mmCIF file of C-alpha atoms and ligand atoms in Angstrom:
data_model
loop_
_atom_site.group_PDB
_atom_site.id
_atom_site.type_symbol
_atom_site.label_atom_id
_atom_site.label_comp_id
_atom_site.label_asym_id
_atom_site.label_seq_id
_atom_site.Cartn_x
_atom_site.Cartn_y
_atom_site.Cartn_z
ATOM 1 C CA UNK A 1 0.000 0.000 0.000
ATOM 2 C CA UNK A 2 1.623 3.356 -1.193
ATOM 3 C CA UNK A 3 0.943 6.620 0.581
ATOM 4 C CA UNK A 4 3.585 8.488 -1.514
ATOM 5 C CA UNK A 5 6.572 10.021 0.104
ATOM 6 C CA UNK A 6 10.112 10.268 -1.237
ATOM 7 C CA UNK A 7 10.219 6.387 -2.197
ATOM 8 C CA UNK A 8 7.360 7.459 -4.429
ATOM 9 C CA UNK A 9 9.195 10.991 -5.634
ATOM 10 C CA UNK A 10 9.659 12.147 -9.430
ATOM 11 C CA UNK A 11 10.104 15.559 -11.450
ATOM 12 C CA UNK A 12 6.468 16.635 -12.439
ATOM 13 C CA UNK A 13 6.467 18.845 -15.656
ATOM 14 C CA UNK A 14 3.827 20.591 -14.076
ATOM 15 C CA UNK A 15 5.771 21.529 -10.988
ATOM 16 C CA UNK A 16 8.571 24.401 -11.593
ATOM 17 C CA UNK A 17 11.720 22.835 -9.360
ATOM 18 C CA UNK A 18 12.200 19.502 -7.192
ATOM 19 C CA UNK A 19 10.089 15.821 -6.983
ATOM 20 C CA UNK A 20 6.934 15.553 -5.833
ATOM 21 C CA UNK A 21 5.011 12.223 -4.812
ATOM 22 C CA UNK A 22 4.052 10.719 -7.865
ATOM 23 C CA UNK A 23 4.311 7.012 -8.518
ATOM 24 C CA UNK A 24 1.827 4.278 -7.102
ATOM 25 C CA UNK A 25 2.174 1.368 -5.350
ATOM 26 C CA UNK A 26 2.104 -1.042 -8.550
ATOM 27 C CA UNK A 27 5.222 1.292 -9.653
ATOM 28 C CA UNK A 28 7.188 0.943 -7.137
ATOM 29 C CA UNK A 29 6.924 -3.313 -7.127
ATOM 30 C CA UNK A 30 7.197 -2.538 -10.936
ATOM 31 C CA UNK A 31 10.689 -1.120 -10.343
ATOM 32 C CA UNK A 32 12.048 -3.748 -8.160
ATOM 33 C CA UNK A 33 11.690 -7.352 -10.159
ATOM 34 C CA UNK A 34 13.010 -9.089 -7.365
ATOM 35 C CA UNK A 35 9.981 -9.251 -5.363
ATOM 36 C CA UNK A 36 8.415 -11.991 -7.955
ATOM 37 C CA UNK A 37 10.907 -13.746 -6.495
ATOM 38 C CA UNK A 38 9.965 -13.212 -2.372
ATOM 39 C CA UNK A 39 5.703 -12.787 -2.808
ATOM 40 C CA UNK A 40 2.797 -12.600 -4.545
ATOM 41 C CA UNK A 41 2.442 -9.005 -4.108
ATOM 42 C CA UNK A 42 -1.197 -7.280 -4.691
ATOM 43 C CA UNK A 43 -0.924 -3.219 -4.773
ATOM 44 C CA UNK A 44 -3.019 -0.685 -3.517
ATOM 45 C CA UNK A 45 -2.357 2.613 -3.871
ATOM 46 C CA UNK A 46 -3.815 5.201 -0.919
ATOM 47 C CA UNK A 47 -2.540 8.505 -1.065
ATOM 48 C CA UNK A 48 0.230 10.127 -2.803
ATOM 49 C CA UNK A 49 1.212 13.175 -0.180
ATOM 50 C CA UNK A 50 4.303 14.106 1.455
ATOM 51 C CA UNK A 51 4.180 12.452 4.655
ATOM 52 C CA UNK A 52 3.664 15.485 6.980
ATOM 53 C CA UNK A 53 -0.301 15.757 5.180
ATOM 54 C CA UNK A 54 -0.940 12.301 6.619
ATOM 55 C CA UNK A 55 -3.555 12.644 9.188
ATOM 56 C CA UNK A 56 -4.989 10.424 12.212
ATOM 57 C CA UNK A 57 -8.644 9.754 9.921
ATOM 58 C CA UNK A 58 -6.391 8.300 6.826
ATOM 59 C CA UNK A 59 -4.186 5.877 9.658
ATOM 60 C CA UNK A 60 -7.589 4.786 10.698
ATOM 61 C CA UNK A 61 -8.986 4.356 7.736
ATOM 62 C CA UNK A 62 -5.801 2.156 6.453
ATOM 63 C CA UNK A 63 -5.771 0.435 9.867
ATOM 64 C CA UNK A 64 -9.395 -0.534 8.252
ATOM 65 C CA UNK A 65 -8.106 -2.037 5.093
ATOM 66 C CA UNK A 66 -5.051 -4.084 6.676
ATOM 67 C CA UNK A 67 -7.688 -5.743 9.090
ATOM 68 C CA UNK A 68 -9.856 -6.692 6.041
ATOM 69 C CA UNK A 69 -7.173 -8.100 4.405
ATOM 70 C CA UNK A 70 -5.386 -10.182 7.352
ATOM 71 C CA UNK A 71 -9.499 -11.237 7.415
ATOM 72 C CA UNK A 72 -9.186 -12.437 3.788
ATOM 73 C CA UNK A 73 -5.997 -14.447 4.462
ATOM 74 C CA UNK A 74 -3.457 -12.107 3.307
ATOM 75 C CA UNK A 75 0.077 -13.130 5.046
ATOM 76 C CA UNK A 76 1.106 -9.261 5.316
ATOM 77 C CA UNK A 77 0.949 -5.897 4.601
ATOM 78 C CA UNK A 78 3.750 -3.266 3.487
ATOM 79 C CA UNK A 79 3.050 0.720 3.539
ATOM 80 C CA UNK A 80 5.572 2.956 1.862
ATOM 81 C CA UNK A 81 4.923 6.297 2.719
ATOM 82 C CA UNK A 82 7.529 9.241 2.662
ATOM 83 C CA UNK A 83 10.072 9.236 6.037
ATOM 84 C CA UNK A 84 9.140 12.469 7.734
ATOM 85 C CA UNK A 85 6.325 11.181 10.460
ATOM 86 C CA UNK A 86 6.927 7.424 9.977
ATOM 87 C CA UNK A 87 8.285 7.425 13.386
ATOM 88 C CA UNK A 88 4.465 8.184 14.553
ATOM 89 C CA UNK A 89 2.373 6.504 11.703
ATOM 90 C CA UNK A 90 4.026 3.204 12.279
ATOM 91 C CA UNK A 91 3.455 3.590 15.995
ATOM 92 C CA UNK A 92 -0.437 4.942 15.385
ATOM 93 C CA UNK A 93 -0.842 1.706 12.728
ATOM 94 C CA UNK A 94 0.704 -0.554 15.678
ATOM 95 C CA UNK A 95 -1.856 0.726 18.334
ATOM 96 C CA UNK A 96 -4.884 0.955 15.195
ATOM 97 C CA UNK A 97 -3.930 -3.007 13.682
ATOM 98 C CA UNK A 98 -4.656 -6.102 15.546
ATOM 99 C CA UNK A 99 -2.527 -8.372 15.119
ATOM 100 C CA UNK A 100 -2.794 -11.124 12.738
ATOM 101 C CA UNK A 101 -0.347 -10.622 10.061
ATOM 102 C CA UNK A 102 2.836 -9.006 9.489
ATOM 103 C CA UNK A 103 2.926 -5.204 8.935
ATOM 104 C CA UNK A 104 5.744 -3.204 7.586
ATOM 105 C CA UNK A 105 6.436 0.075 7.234
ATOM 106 C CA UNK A 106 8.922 1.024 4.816
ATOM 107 C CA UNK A 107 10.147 4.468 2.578
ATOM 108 C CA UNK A 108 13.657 5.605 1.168
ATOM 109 C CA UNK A 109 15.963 8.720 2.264
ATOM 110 C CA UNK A 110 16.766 9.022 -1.665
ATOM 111 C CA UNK A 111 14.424 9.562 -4.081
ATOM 112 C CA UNK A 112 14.820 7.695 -7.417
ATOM 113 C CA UNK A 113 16.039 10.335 -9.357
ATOM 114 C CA UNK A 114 19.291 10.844 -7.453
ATOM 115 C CA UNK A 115 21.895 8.737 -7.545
ATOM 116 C CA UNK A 116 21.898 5.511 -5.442
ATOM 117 C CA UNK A 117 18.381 5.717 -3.940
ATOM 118 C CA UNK A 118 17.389 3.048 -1.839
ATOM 119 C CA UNK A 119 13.641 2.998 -2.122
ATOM 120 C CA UNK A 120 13.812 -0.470 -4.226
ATOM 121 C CA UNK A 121 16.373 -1.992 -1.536
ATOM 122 C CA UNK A 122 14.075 -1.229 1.158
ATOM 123 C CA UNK A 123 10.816 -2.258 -0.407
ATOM 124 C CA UNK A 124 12.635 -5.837 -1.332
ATOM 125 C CA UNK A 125 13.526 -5.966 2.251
ATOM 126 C CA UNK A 126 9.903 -5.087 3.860
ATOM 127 C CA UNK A 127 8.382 -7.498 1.592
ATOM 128 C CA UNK A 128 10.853 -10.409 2.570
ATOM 129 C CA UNK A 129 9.511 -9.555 6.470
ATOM 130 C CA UNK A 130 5.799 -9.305 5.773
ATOM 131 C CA UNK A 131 6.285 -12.413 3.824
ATOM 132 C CA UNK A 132 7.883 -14.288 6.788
ATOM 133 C CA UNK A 133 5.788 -16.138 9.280
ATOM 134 C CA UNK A 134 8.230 -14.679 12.327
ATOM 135 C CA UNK A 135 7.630 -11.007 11.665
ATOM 136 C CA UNK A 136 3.780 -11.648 12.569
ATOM 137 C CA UNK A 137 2.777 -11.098 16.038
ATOM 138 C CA UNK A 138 4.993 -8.440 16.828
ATOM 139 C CA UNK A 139 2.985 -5.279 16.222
ATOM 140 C CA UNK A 140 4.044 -2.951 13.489
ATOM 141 C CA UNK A 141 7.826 -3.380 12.400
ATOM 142 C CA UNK A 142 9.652 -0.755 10.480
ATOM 143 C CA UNK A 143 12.457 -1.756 7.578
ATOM 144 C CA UNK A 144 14.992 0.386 6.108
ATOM 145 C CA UNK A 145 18.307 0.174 5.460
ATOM 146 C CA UNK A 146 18.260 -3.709 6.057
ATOM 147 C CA UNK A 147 17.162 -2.895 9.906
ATOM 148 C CA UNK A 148 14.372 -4.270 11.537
ATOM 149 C CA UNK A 149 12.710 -1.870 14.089
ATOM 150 C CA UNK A 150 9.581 -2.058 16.514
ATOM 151 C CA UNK A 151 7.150 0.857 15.497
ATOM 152 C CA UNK A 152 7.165 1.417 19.363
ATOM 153 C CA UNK A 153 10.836 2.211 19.919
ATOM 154 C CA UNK A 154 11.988 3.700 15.725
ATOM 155 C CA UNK A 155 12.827 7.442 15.631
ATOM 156 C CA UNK A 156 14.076 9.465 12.561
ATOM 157 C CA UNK A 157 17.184 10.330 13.799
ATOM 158 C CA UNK A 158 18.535 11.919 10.536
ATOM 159 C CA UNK A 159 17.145 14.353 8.241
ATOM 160 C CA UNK A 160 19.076 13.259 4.814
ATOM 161 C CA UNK A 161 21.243 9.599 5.062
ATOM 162 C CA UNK A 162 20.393 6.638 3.695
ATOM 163 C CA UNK A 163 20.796 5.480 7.239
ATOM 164 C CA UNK A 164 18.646 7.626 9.158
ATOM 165 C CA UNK A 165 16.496 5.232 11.502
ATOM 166 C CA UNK A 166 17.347 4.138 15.122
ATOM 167 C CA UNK A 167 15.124 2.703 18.440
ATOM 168 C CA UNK A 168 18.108 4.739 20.615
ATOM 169 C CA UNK A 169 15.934 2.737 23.987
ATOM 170 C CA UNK A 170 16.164 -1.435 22.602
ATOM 171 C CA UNK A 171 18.001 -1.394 19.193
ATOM 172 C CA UNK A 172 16.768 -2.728 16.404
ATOM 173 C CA UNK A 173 14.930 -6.217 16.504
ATOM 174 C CA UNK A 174 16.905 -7.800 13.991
ATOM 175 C CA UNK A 175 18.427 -7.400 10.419
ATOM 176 C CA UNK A 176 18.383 -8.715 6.531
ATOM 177 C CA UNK A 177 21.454 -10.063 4.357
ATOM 178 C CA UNK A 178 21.190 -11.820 1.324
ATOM 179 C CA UNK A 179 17.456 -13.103 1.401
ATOM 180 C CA UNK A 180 17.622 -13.749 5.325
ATOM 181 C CA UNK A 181 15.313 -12.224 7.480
ATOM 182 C CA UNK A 182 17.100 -12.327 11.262
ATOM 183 C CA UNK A 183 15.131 -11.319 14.260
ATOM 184 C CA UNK A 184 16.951 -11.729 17.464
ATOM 185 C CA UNK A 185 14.195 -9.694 19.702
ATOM 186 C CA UNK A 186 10.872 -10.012 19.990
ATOM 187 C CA UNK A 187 8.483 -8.103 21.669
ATOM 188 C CA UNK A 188 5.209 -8.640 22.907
ATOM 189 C CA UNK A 189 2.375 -6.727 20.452
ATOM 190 C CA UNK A 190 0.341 -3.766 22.388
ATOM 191 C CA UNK A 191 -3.233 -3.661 22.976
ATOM 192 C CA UNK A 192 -5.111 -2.032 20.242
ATOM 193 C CA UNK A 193 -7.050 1.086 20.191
ATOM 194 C CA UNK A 194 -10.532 1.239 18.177
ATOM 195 C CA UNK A 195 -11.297 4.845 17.184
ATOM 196 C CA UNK A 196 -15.192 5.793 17.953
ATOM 197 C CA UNK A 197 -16.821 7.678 14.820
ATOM 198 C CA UNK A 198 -15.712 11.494 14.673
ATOM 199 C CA UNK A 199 -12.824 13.371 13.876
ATOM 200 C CA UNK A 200 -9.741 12.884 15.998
ATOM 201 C CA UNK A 201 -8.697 14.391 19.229
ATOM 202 C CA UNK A 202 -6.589 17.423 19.265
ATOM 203 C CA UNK A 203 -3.426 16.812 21.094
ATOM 204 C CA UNK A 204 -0.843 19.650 21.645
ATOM 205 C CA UNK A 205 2.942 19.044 21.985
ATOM 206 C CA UNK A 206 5.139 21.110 23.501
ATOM 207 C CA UNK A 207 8.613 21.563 24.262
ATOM 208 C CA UNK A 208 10.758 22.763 27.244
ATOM 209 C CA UNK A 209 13.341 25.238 26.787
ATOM 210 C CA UNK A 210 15.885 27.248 28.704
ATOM 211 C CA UNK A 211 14.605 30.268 29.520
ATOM 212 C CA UNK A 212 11.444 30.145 28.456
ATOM 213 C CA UNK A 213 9.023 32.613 29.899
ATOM 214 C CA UNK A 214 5.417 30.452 30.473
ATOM 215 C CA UNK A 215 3.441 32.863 27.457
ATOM 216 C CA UNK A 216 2.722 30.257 25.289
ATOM 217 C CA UNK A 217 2.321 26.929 27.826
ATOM 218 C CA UNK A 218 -0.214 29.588 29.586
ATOM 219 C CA UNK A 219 -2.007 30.035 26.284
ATOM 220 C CA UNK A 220 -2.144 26.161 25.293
ATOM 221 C CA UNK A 221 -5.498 25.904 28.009
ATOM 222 C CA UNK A 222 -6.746 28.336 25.923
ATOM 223 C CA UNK A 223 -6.990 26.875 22.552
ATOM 224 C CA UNK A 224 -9.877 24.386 23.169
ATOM 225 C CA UNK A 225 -7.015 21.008 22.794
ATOM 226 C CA UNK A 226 -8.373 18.027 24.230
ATOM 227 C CA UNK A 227 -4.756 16.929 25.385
ATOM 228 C CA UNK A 228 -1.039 18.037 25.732
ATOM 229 C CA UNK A 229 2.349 16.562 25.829
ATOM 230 C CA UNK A 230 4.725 18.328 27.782
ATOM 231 C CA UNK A 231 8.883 17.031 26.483
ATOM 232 C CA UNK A 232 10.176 18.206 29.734
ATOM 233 C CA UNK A 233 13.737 18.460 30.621
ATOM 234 C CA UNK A 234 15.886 14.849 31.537
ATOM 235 C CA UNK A 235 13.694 12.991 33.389
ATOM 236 C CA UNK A 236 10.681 14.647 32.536
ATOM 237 C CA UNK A 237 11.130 18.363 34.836
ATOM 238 C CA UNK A 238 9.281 21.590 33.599
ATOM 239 C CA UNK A 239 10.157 25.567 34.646
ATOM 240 C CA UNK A 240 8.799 25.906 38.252
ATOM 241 C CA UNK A 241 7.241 29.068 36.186
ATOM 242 C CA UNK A 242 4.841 26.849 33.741
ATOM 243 C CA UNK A 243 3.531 24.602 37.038
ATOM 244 C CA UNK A 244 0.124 26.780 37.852
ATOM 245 C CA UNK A 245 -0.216 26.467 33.685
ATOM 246 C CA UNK A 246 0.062 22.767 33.654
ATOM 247 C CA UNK A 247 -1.986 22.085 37.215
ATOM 248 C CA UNK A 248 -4.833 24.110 36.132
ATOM 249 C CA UNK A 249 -4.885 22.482 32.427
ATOM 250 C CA UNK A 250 -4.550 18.710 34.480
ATOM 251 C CA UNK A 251 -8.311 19.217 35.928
ATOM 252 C CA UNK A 252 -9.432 19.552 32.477
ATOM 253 C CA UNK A 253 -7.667 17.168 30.125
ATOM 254 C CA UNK A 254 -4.985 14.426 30.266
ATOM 255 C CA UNK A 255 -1.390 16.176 30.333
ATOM 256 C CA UNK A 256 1.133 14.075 29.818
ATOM 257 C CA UNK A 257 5.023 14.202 30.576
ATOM 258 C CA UNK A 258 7.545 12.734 28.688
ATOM 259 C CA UNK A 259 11.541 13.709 28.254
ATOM 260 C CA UNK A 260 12.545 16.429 25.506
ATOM 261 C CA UNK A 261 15.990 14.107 25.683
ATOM 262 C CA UNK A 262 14.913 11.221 22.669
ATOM 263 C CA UNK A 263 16.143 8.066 25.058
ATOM 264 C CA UNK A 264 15.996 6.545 28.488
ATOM 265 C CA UNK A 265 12.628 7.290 30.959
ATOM 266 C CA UNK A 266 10.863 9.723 32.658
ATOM 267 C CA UNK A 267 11.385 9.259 36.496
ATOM 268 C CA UNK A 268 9.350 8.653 39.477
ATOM 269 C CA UNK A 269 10.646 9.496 42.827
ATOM 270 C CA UNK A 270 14.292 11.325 42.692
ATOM 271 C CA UNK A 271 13.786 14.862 42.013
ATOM 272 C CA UNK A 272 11.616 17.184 44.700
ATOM 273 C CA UNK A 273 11.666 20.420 43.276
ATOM 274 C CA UNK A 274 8.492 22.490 41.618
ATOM 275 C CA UNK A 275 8.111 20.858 38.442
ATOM 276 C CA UNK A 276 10.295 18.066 38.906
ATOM 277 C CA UNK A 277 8.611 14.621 38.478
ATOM 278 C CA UNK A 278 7.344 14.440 41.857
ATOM 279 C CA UNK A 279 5.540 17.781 41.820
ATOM 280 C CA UNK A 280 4.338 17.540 38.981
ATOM 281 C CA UNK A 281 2.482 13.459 39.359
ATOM 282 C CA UNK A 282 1.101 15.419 42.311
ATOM 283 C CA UNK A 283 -0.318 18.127 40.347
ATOM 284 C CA UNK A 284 -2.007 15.173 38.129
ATOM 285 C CA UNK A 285 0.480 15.080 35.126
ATOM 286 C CA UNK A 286 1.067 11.560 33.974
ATOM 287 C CA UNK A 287 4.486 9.965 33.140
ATOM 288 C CA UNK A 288 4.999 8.352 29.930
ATOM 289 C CA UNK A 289 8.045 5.964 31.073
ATOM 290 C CA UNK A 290 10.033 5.347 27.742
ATOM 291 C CA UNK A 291 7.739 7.372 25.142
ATOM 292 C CA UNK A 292 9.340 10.295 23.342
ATOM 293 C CA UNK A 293 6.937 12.956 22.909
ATOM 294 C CA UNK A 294 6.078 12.246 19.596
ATOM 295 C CA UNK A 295 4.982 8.819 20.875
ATOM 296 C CA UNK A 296 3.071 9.868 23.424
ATOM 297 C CA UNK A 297 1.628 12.404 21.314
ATOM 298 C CA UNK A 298 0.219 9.452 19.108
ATOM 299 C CA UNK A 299 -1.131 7.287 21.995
ATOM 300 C CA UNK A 300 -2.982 10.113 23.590
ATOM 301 C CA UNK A 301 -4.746 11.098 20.761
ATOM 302 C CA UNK A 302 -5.739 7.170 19.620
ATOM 303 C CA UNK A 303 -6.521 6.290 23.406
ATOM 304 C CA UNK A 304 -9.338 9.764 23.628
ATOM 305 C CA UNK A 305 -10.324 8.832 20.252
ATOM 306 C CA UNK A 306 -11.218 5.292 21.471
ATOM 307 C CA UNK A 307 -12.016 6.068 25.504
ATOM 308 C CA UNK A 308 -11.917 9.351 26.148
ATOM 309 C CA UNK A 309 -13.291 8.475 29.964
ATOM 310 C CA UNK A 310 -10.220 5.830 30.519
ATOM 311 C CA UNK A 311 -7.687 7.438 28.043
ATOM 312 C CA UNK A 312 -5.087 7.860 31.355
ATOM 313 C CA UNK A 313 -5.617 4.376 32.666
ATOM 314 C CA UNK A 314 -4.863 3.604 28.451
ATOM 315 C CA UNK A 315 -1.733 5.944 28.389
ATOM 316 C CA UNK A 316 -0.645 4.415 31.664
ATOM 317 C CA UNK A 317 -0.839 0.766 31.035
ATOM 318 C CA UNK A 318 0.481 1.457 27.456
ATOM 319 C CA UNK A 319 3.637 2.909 28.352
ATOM 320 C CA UNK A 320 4.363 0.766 31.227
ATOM 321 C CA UNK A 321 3.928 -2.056 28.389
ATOM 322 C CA UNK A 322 6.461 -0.357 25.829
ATOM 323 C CA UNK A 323 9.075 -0.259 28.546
ATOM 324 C CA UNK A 324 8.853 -3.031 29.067
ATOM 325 C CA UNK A 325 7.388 -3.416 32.883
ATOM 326 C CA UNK A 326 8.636 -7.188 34.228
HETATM 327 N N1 LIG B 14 11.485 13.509 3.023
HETATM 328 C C1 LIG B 14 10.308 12.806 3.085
HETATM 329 C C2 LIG B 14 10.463 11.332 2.719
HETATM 330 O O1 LIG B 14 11.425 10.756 3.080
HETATM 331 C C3 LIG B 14 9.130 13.415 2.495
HETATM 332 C C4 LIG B 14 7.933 12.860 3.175
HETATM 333 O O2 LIG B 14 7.993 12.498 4.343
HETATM 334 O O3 LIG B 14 6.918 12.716 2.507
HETATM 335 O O4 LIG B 14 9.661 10.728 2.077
#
């Protein structure tokens, strides 16, 4: 299934300079023969867009289609899309899917009018993982650059090379060479979220910074959002300046804290000053353990879209899951 992105790019005579998402889903297997070789591929192409137009209603509407599928017998799914928010599609499609078949997500860092792009090597290796019977059962699973990654852990932690994905918290879960698919982790998949009819949530995300004077976390309670993300500092600390903000905001809607710092957790019990993780559980924030704010940002929005009464219970349970409670 083809979304468009750069793995889908070409020149447009009707566009003045640069590529645009143009080619479909049956182009792209088109361009890489080898696949005849891995599956029987069937294409459907979704959306051509650069990946930052993707919105929650077309994730929920693909989750749709991949469930009707698996229910058809399909074995599993690929999505190219472009690289910009697969970090938080792949996570949204591993909270939307149940789990049945495999489900890749897959795009390319090089579009295929520059030299060496790696859109075809990428699609050969996401087919050769939906196609094997071990990538199933482990939520959504992200392939590029002949890495294997969890949805739940992959970040974009490059804006232009080839090799531009990482899961900084677990690593990836395994790797491809030749036609070999190895996975040497597994993890346990996540329990689903089933969106209720109606546009999705708004969720806000915002980020700490030195300095910063509380004008615009004061106006966030303003703007009507149904949720915020706060990427605090380290282990998940805010200015004591934006704590009446946040408190106030907390009786209305779920805030959420997570760390501004892209690895390791949000803590519990060590630091005791105003808006340090202590203060600010008190106040009624919630901790997202390992979830980067872009994660969190996801799960928020899914969990109110499905239970908007129970959507901190959700967020609670689900990152306590991702981290991997034992
Ligand atoms: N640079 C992006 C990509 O890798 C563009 C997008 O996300 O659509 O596809």
């Amino acid at each position: 299934m083809s979304l468009g992105g750069t793995i889908a790019a070409e020149r447009d005579p009707n566009v003045a300079r640069g590529v645009t998402a143009t080619l479909a889903a049956s182009d792209l297997v088109a361009g890489t023969p080898q696949i005849a070789e891995v599956a029987e591929v069937t294409t459907v192409a979704l959306r051509q867009m650069p990946s930052g137009d993707l919105t929650f209603e077309d994730l929920a509407e693909l989750a749709t289609l991949v469930s009707s599928l698996y229910d058809e017998g399909i074995d599993g799914v690929v999505v190219t899309q472009g690289t910009d928010t697969l970090e938080e599609t792949a996570f949204a499609l591993d909270l939307l899917v149940p789990t049945s078949g495999a489900l890749v997500v897959s795009g390319a860092m090089r579009n295929p009018t520059t030299p060496g792009p790696d859109g075809p090597a990428n699609l050969l290796g996401a087919v050769r993982v939906a196609a094997t019977a071990a990538a199933r059962d482990l939520g959504a699973l992200v392939v590029l650059g002949d890495e294997i990654h969890a949805a739940r852990f992959v970040t974009k932690a490059h804006a232009t090379r080839p090799h531009a994905f990482a899961s900084p918290n677990a690593g990836p879960l395994g790797w491809l060479v030749e036609d070999r698919v190895r996975l040497v982790t597994r993890v346990k998949p996540l329990v689903g979220f089933t969106p209720r009819p109606g546009p999705a949530p708004a969720v806000a995300l915002y980020r700490c910074s030195l300095g910063d004077d509380a004008r615009l976390i004061g106006e966030i309670g303003r703007l009507g959002y149904d949720g915020l993300v706060v990427e605090g500092f380290g282990g998940g600390h805010v200015p004591g300046r934006f704590v009446a903000a946040l408190s106030e905001l907390a009786t209305r809607v779920p805030v959420l804290i997570a760390s501004r710092t892209g690895a390791g957790e949000v803590l519990h019990d060590t630091y005791g000053f105003a808006g340090g993780e202590i203060d600010l559980a008190a106040r009624g924030l919630l901790r997202v353990a390992s979830l980067d704010g872009l994660k969190a940002r996801v799960a928020l929005t899914l969990a109110l879209w499905s239970d908007r009464d129970h959507a901190a219970q959700l967020i609670t349970s689900l990152s306590e899951a991702v981290a991997g409670e034992c």
